[in-house]
XYZ file of C-alpha atoms in Angstrom:
586
model
C -0.150 0.057 -0.005
C 1.539 3.334 -0.951
C 2.277 5.817 1.749
C 0.212 8.640 0.057
C -3.129 7.890 -1.621
C -5.723 9.776 -3.451
C -9.155 8.867 -4.618
C -10.378 9.156 -8.291
C -14.131 8.826 -8.549
C -15.463 8.669 -12.123
C -18.462 6.836 -13.920
C -16.152 4.780 -16.395
C -12.724 3.175 -15.941
C -10.121 5.744 -16.847
C -7.015 4.819 -19.219
C -3.566 4.187 -17.465
C -2.176 7.339 -19.138
C -4.962 9.430 -17.802
C -4.280 8.190 -14.222
C -0.542 8.828 -14.497
C -1.065 12.318 -15.712
C -3.113 12.892 -12.734
C -0.539 11.414 -10.428
C 2.066 13.679 -11.945
C -0.151 16.756 -11.378
C -0.487 15.560 -7.556
C 3.122 15.089 -7.328
C 3.623 18.455 -8.700
C 1.190 20.035 -6.556
C 2.122 18.460 -3.400
C 5.613 17.324 -3.768
C 4.887 13.931 -2.713
C 4.726 10.690 -4.519
C 0.720 9.884 -4.503
C -0.869 7.099 -5.935
C -4.424 7.230 -7.049
C -7.154 4.517 -6.228
C -9.895 4.521 -8.891
C -13.528 4.221 -7.645
C -16.412 3.845 -10.170
C -19.448 5.767 -9.056
C -22.423 5.414 -11.555
C -24.286 8.521 -9.797
C -21.565 10.929 -11.490
C -22.171 12.520 -14.891
C -19.599 13.269 -17.348
C -15.975 13.998 -15.719
C -14.359 12.851 -12.603
C -13.619 13.909 -8.728
C -10.172 13.792 -7.502
C -9.889 13.922 -3.773
C -6.546 14.146 -1.715
C -7.105 14.805 1.891
C -9.719 17.595 2.518
C -8.721 19.088 -0.952
C -11.240 17.954 -3.757
C -10.840 18.718 -7.580
C -14.230 18.497 -9.172
C -14.212 18.243 -12.904
C -18.122 17.056 -13.332
C -20.462 18.790 -15.677
C -22.623 19.973 -12.404
C -19.740 21.458 -10.832
C -18.561 23.128 -14.090
C -21.941 24.780 -14.459
C -21.889 25.933 -10.767
C -18.372 27.582 -11.450
C -19.894 29.394 -14.505
C -22.697 30.652 -12.647
C -20.637 31.975 -9.769
C -18.575 34.012 -12.242
C -21.829 35.267 -13.751
C -23.284 36.127 -10.661
C -20.117 38.227 -9.948
C -19.870 39.942 -13.078
C -23.764 40.541 -13.353
C -23.724 42.348 -10.009
C -22.483 45.433 -11.747
C -25.141 45.386 -14.398
C -27.660 48.204 -14.245
C -30.467 46.354 -15.697
C -31.566 43.279 -17.602
C -30.032 43.951 -21.001
C -26.663 44.970 -19.186
C -26.885 41.356 -17.563
C -27.496 39.571 -20.723
C -24.444 41.416 -22.487
C -22.167 40.427 -19.368
C -23.420 36.863 -19.776
C -22.598 36.637 -23.606
C -19.277 38.240 -23.013
C -18.472 35.800 -20.241
C -19.700 32.920 -22.240
C -17.025 33.479 -25.048
C -14.064 34.306 -22.884
C -14.560 32.086 -19.856
C -12.290 29.269 -18.844
C -12.853 26.679 -16.101
C -10.361 26.951 -13.332
C -8.441 23.967 -12.048
C -8.245 24.622 -8.150
C -8.490 22.473 -5.092
C -11.992 22.809 -3.193
C -13.114 21.444 0.078
C -16.236 19.266 -0.242
C -18.165 18.203 2.720
C -20.654 15.206 3.074
C -23.912 15.283 5.130
C -23.974 13.087 7.932
C -27.698 13.764 9.363
C -30.387 16.213 8.356
C -33.474 17.155 9.928
C -35.530 20.185 11.491
C -33.792 22.613 9.531
C -30.187 21.566 10.979
C -27.465 19.510 8.875
C -24.684 18.067 10.385
C -21.690 17.784 7.927
C -18.140 16.142 7.770
C -15.238 17.079 5.652
C -14.865 20.863 5.542
C -11.860 21.383 7.701
C -11.182 24.910 6.887
C -14.787 26.359 6.916
C -15.447 29.630 8.670
C -18.101 30.435 11.121
C -21.155 31.912 9.372
C -19.876 30.945 6.120
C -22.548 30.129 3.482
C -22.805 26.400 2.416
C -24.286 25.187 -0.837
C -26.116 21.796 -0.801
C -26.342 19.344 -3.877
C -29.948 20.268 -4.498
C -29.198 24.091 -4.487
C -30.274 24.791 -0.902
C -28.148 27.107 0.846
C -27.265 27.134 4.846
C -25.105 28.953 7.267
C -22.363 27.408 9.427
C -23.339 27.991 13.274
C -21.208 25.267 15.218
C -17.848 24.106 14.541
C -16.544 20.956 16.227
C -13.688 18.670 15.802
C -15.410 15.733 13.848
C -18.133 17.763 12.183
C -19.615 21.053 11.657
C -23.535 22.158 11.958
C -25.207 24.455 9.573
C -28.862 25.874 9.667
C -30.730 25.467 6.496
C -32.593 28.454 4.844
C -35.789 26.805 3.316
C -36.966 23.293 3.082
C -34.416 20.457 3.892
C -36.601 17.660 2.292
C -34.088 17.892 -0.879
C -31.017 17.289 1.214
C -30.081 13.545 1.840
C -27.574 11.902 3.981
C -24.179 11.362 2.120
C -24.846 14.168 -0.391
C -22.204 16.898 -1.174
C -21.853 20.276 0.324
C -19.917 22.785 -1.123
C -18.137 25.916 0.338
C -19.084 29.385 -0.939
C -16.072 31.432 0.584
C -18.591 34.036 1.563
C -19.972 35.134 4.757
C -23.617 35.112 5.010
C -24.811 38.596 3.740
C -27.330 40.435 1.987
C -27.368 41.877 -1.434
C -28.119 45.791 -1.390
C -28.649 49.032 -3.609
C -31.065 52.014 -3.247
C -33.502 49.856 -5.176
C -34.394 48.009 -2.079
C -36.502 51.258 -0.908
C -39.869 50.718 -0.941
C -39.783 46.871 -1.338
C -40.524 43.811 0.906
C -37.767 41.416 1.005
C -36.899 38.039 2.886
C -33.901 37.765 5.152
C -31.668 36.929 2.212
C -32.466 39.989 0.271
C -34.778 38.288 -2.200
C -38.030 40.489 -2.970
C -41.096 38.940 -2.009
C -43.724 41.736 -3.048
C -44.022 40.216 -6.727
C -42.701 43.562 -8.218
C -39.334 41.756 -9.866
C -35.910 41.598 -8.841
C -33.674 44.007 -7.101
C -30.213 44.981 -8.986
C -27.706 44.822 -6.328
C -24.497 46.840 -6.134
C -23.207 45.966 -2.651
C -23.029 42.924 -0.493
C -23.220 43.400 3.283
C -22.550 40.921 5.863
C -25.633 40.113 8.020
C -23.247 40.314 11.143
C -20.945 43.447 11.427
C -18.971 44.952 14.385
C -20.651 47.654 16.158
C -19.215 51.276 15.612
C -16.366 52.057 17.952
C -16.709 54.909 20.558
C -14.440 56.909 18.278
C -16.520 56.586 15.479
C -19.726 57.672 17.364
C -21.246 61.089 18.547
C -23.351 61.849 21.115
C -26.997 61.576 20.623
C -28.528 65.058 20.517
C -30.963 65.233 17.489
C -34.805 64.214 18.273
C -36.499 61.643 16.222
C -40.041 62.374 17.086
C -42.647 59.841 17.059
C -45.733 62.119 16.601
C -47.105 60.615 19.775
C -47.664 63.252 22.681
C -47.070 61.065 25.589
C -43.602 59.710 24.187
C -42.418 63.019 22.473
C -42.954 65.097 25.662
C -41.866 62.719 28.542
C -39.643 59.907 26.623
C -38.073 62.022 23.764
C -36.062 59.582 21.380
C -32.869 60.733 19.826
C -31.515 59.709 16.664
C -29.026 57.075 17.393
C -30.805 55.860 20.502
C -32.392 52.308 21.388
C -35.553 52.676 23.012
C -37.667 49.622 23.838
C -41.242 49.092 23.535
C -42.555 46.511 25.866
C -45.587 45.210 27.089
C -48.422 42.217 26.938
C -49.892 41.205 23.825
C -52.490 43.305 21.997
C -51.614 46.511 24.115
C -50.525 48.787 20.972
C -46.693 47.898 20.770
C -46.881 47.612 17.043
C -49.206 50.714 16.818
C -46.492 52.924 18.264
C -43.703 51.699 16.014
C -45.982 52.237 12.991
C -46.994 55.805 14.023
C -43.218 56.462 14.354
C -42.738 55.450 10.851
C -45.755 57.474 9.480
C -44.208 60.713 11.283
C -41.126 60.406 9.468
C -42.813 61.475 6.260
C -40.988 64.334 4.412
C -38.374 64.239 7.204
C -35.570 62.381 5.108
C -35.422 59.465 7.396
C -35.433 55.915 6.006
C -37.421 53.205 8.096
C -37.022 49.561 8.241
C -39.634 47.360 9.645
C -38.451 43.766 10.536
C -41.340 41.282 11.036
C -40.037 38.414 13.039
C -42.300 35.245 13.037
C -45.794 37.130 12.068
C -48.467 35.976 9.894
C -48.407 36.774 6.391
C -51.749 38.366 6.713
C -50.558 40.698 9.403
C -47.693 41.994 7.460
C -49.739 42.188 4.347
C -52.229 44.580 6.065
C -49.178 46.573 7.433
C -47.588 47.114 4.040
C -51.129 47.824 2.586
C -51.305 50.648 5.439
C -47.921 52.162 4.691
C -48.906 52.508 1.143
C -52.153 54.090 1.587
C -50.351 56.604 3.935
C -47.549 57.262 1.596
C -44.886 55.870 3.726
C -43.654 53.041 1.647
C -41.430 55.188 -0.567
C -39.060 55.594 2.407
C -39.640 52.169 4.000
C -38.353 48.601 3.697
C -39.892 45.739 5.256
C -37.995 42.685 5.942
C -40.104 39.730 6.556
C -39.666 36.062 8.291
C -43.083 34.838 8.537
C -44.055 32.492 11.330
C -44.189 29.539 8.717
C -40.644 30.148 7.867
C -37.588 27.988 9.128
C -36.297 29.043 12.590
C -33.129 29.828 10.514
C -34.674 32.722 8.575
C -36.268 34.034 11.802
C -32.962 34.146 13.438
C -31.167 36.052 10.771
C -33.929 38.522 9.899
C -33.103 41.352 12.435
C -29.494 40.901 11.510
C -30.415 41.246 7.850
C -32.496 44.136 8.556
C -29.660 45.996 10.619
C -27.523 45.509 7.517
C -29.858 47.291 5.127
C -29.944 50.181 7.804
C -26.132 50.279 7.951
C -25.901 50.542 4.081
C -27.738 53.588 4.191
C -26.336 55.003 7.767
C -22.876 54.635 6.252
C -23.995 56.696 3.144
C -24.672 59.758 5.770
C -28.652 58.951 6.161
C -30.689 58.849 9.190
C -32.450 55.482 9.750
C -34.928 54.211 11.866
C -35.559 50.355 12.351
C -38.171 48.330 14.123
C -37.698 44.733 15.450
C -41.093 43.264 15.695
C -40.317 41.399 17.984
C -37.311 40.276 19.698
C -39.259 37.804 21.833
C -40.002 35.584 18.830
C -36.301 36.064 17.897
C -35.155 34.560 20.980
C -37.662 31.718 20.804
C -36.204 30.875 17.162
C -32.708 30.975 18.446
C -33.668 28.804 21.494
C -35.125 26.137 18.879
C -31.792 26.099 16.945
C -29.772 25.945 19.852
C -31.633 22.858 21.396
C -31.587 21.037 18.095
C -27.728 21.736 18.338
C -27.770 19.905 21.486
C -26.531 22.971 23.248
C -26.921 23.268 27.013
C -30.447 24.880 28.002
C -30.305 27.461 30.788
C -32.677 29.810 32.293
C -36.013 29.430 30.820
C -34.459 26.846 28.411
C -32.661 29.601 26.688
C -28.954 28.941 25.854
C -26.443 31.027 27.652
C -25.449 33.165 24.669
C -28.812 34.609 24.519
C -27.868 38.127 25.981
C -24.841 38.171 23.541
C -27.626 37.535 20.704
C -29.376 40.891 21.384
C -26.400 43.012 22.503
C -24.500 42.467 19.138
C -27.514 43.448 17.332
C -28.644 46.631 19.216
C -25.047 47.771 19.692
C -24.993 48.370 16.001
C -27.353 51.505 16.447
C -25.418 54.683 16.909
C -24.913 58.127 15.995
C -21.912 58.469 13.586
C -19.512 61.141 14.004
C -19.241 63.434 10.974
C -15.675 62.078 10.219
C -17.857 58.650 9.697
C -20.438 60.496 7.491
C -22.883 61.727 10.369
C -25.467 59.191 9.721
C -27.537 57.662 12.319
C -29.268 54.117 13.201
C -32.206 54.426 15.708
C -33.520 51.201 16.954
C -37.260 50.453 18.414
C -36.966 46.857 19.479
C -40.362 45.325 20.695
C -40.729 42.623 23.678
C -43.743 40.914 24.485
C -44.270 40.039 28.363
C -46.338 37.648 30.029
C -48.995 39.139 32.320
C -46.925 42.361 32.608
C -43.693 40.543 33.864
C -40.807 42.515 32.986
C -38.578 40.641 35.278
C -38.463 37.650 32.947
C -35.304 36.580 31.256
C -35.684 38.099 27.830
C -37.291 41.430 29.049
C -34.498 42.001 31.746
C -31.914 41.328 28.940
C -33.158 43.892 26.386
C -33.841 46.271 29.058
C -30.432 46.378 30.155
C -29.099 46.661 26.497
C -31.264 49.555 25.424
C -31.322 53.280 26.329
C -34.804 53.336 27.973
C -38.112 51.723 27.624
C -41.670 52.568 26.970
C -43.999 50.326 28.981
C -47.484 49.714 27.821
C -49.816 48.428 30.833
C -52.698 46.000 30.197
C -54.993 48.005 32.607
C -54.735 51.315 31.081
C -55.345 49.703 27.552
C -58.377 48.335 28.880
C -59.525 51.424 30.381
C -59.370 53.073 27.043
C -56.112 55.199 27.492
C -54.244 55.011 24.008
C -51.483 54.722 24.053
C -51.520 52.895 27.217
C -48.126 54.098 28.622
C -47.305 53.353 32.258
C -45.259 56.848 33.077
C -43.627 55.203 36.264
C -42.136 52.419 34.582
C -41.365 54.289 31.281
C -38.033 56.000 31.161
C -35.705 57.680 28.412
C -32.001 57.718 29.432
C -31.219 60.121 26.581
C -34.060 62.596 27.693
C -33.846 66.265 27.216
C -30.723 66.128 25.045
C -32.799 64.592 22.372
C -35.776 67.035 22.554
C -36.369 70.223 20.803
C -36.331 73.352 23.014
C -39.920 74.350 22.211
C -41.018 70.749 23.337
C -38.522 71.085 26.371
C -40.360 74.227 27.406
C -43.933 73.280 26.931
C -43.510 69.792 28.773
C -42.158 71.413 31.746
C -43.245 69.277 34.846
C -45.789 67.055 32.922
C -44.148 63.907 34.571
C -44.136 65.415 38.155
C -47.873 66.458 37.474
C -48.886 62.819 36.218
C -46.874 61.165 39.430
C -48.693 63.576 41.732
C -51.951 62.713 39.940
C -51.575 58.980 40.367
C -50.907 59.345 43.921
C -54.021 61.525 44.604
C -55.833 58.865 42.539
C -54.852 55.938 44.587
C -55.653 57.921 47.768
C -59.233 58.652 46.493
C -59.864 54.984 46.604
C -59.758 54.840 50.247
C -60.895 58.397 51.117
C -63.427 60.597 49.612
C -62.436 63.646 51.450
C -60.151 65.763 49.530
C -58.998 69.627 50.125
C -59.484 72.058 47.251
C -55.765 71.947 46.233
C -55.882 68.215 45.951
C -59.184 68.327 43.945
C -57.656 70.711 41.465
C -54.522 68.633 41.025
C -57.149 65.598 40.393
C -59.115 67.309 37.853
C -55.895 68.448 35.921
C -54.248 65.141 35.905
C -57.799 63.646 34.664
C -57.668 66.478 31.860
C -53.930 65.833 30.859
C -54.773 61.998 30.611
C -57.229 62.943 28.215
C -55.053 65.181 26.152
C -52.661 62.478 26.156
C -55.103 60.083 24.430
C -54.291 59.717 20.542
C -55.755 57.805 17.977
C -53.722 55.283 15.973
C -52.479 56.133 12.531
C -52.658 60.026 13.362
C -49.282 61.273 14.372
C -48.865 64.844 15.416
C -46.868 67.760 14.040
C -44.426 69.096 16.589
C -46.225 72.624 16.836
C -49.557 70.708 17.416
C -47.896 68.827 20.531
C -46.445 71.959 21.854
C -49.734 73.962 21.681
C -51.664 70.876 23.179
C -49.079 70.883 26.211
C -48.923 74.805 26.749
C -52.572 75.586 26.668
C -53.190 72.084 28.942
C -50.351 72.817 31.574
C -51.054 76.580 32.014
C -54.684 76.049 33.022
C -56.350 77.167 30.129
C -58.753 74.370 30.217
C -59.233 74.072 34.048
C -62.875 75.316 33.867
C -63.997 72.581 31.535
C -64.703 69.059 32.304
C -61.598 66.850 31.792
C -63.642 64.730 29.197
C -63.946 67.745 27.181
C -60.323 68.930 27.128
C -59.035 67.106 23.971
C -62.187 68.383 22.053
C -61.902 72.066 23.054
C -58.112 71.978 21.997
C -59.307 70.562 18.602
C -61.367 73.554 18.020
C -58.638 75.802 19.097
C -55.988 74.753 17.025
C -57.587 75.755 13.421
C -57.952 79.256 14.903
C -54.282 79.397 16.131
C -53.300 78.038 12.825
C -55.410 80.814 11.100
C -54.196 83.699 12.858
C -50.367 82.811 13.599
C -49.280 80.096 10.972
C -45.710 81.598 11.157
C -45.343 80.681 14.711
C -46.350 77.115 14.206
C -44.145 76.811 11.092
C -41.092 78.176 13.032
C -41.686 75.579 15.662
C -42.042 72.745 13.144
C -38.707 73.911 11.023
C -36.584 75.021 13.953
C -37.900 73.588 17.189
C -37.613 76.981 19.042
C -40.365 78.748 21.020
C -39.535 82.537 21.861
C -40.958 84.095 24.923
C -42.936 86.448 22.543
C -44.559 83.490 20.727
C -45.269 81.668 23.694
C -47.088 84.598 25.182
C -48.986 85.129 22.022
C -50.349 81.727 21.939
C -51.458 82.181 25.415
C -53.017 85.411 24.563
C -55.072 83.892 21.775
C -56.052 80.870 24.076
C -57.370 83.497 26.535
C -59.312 85.377 24.041
C -60.775 82.107 22.323
C -61.867 80.723 26.088
C -62.661 83.995 27.683
C -60.079 83.930 30.264
C -58.003 86.384 32.141
C -54.851 86.694 30.620
C -53.041 87.036 33.764
C -54.880 83.769 35.232
C -52.880 81.774 32.842
C -49.265 83.713 33.167
C -49.525 85.845 29.898
C -48.132 88.718 31.568
C -44.728 86.993 32.345
C -44.703 84.207 29.591
């Protein structure tokens, strides 16, 4: 038996001189005397497969076709349209020559439940894309001494034990260009909206290192949601990560969608990542965005409930890669992850199938790292890096309001604040059902327009006092006049903070709502009438002082003179004493 042997698999017995030429090729390549053992394989088509160690030289028709297709994909990526693509294909067909090079081929050991265990790929990289014999694709998620494991993107029924696995040499990524705007795509970047292919000019890895501290700038510019309660008390800045958390059916997605709608005309690109949702729900959302004119600046990345766990797992990373493509071109981007609870469940399923040890609530030990490396990619970049920003609104679902569960506490510790939606407030008719005590924005006034900061004033303190008095009245009906006034003021403010879905407010409207409410312009009305009374006043204000409101919208500033003028008009409208609401020292 020779010391070094290689295997030649072919359909028919080769001639002796053919084997000798191949042995000579191996001797020149590896500097060793290598003998070839011939194995007849009726499953092969024309050509042969020569294997020495982990190196494989595939000269079959199928492999040559794949090699040509790969070259065509690389050339065609630069094509601007279909005709240019055909021209590239014709040119390549005339000039293309197959390359003789060693490749690593793997072999499927077992496959099932979207997981394939593979042997033979000794130099494969973590998160590298693999190509199976039936054309399916997968991603390496586990590397061990004897085997590797990969998650499969799509149906695994066409993959059989013993079938060949090819390395792509590429990290998992998504093809991108500006054409992706307004489209609905899957986590692999393929369009699923029936509007034809997307011509890509760049390839972005789904996993990318977060910007360093040197590459970041402080969060100082507001990203307004159009929701009065949030913009006044829990302002969100461009580059911030603000968690939306609450039980099922409490309006979490509604807040995210209103925020997207409010970015119309503000030069902000929005990305909505749907994780494990029903197809019908995503279709209704896309239809709503189209009707509101928001799809022109929005991209939807969807991994549906019926999709494999692998696609649900990479969906938020793919969406973030899309966002980073625009951020690194100097754009402001908003991304919504709906929701990370389902994302964690998908990763738990994959981890258990990979036989990793379960931990708290059956989640693997690296579940914190799963979301931290995702959310840390959100940032406000410095001017040296283009000045773009990526703002994240992750959504997490709780069970019975338990924010101390494993996934909620993880994401709370990663983000820069949270908006907690309370079920009891929701059922009481408060929309949005924000719990003021448990909600917070750690960026705060640094990302708030000066006019909003002035108008909001002591709103949170007022509501906290109102909640205390409200609890007290449940045990005692005796209140002094000051406490009764505080109670009525709090009830009125809660009415003002109520807001319909799909109706984001302009900054100027929010400022006026807060100003006239907190200055006591409506204290003579029943609290249930406050919202309707302000709705009557706003058209009159727009009619008489449109320049003031336009200045607030464009600059975010509210001068003392403009503030005094708004209060004077309010006093005249409701026939109040101007001094009673502070017009004389506004």
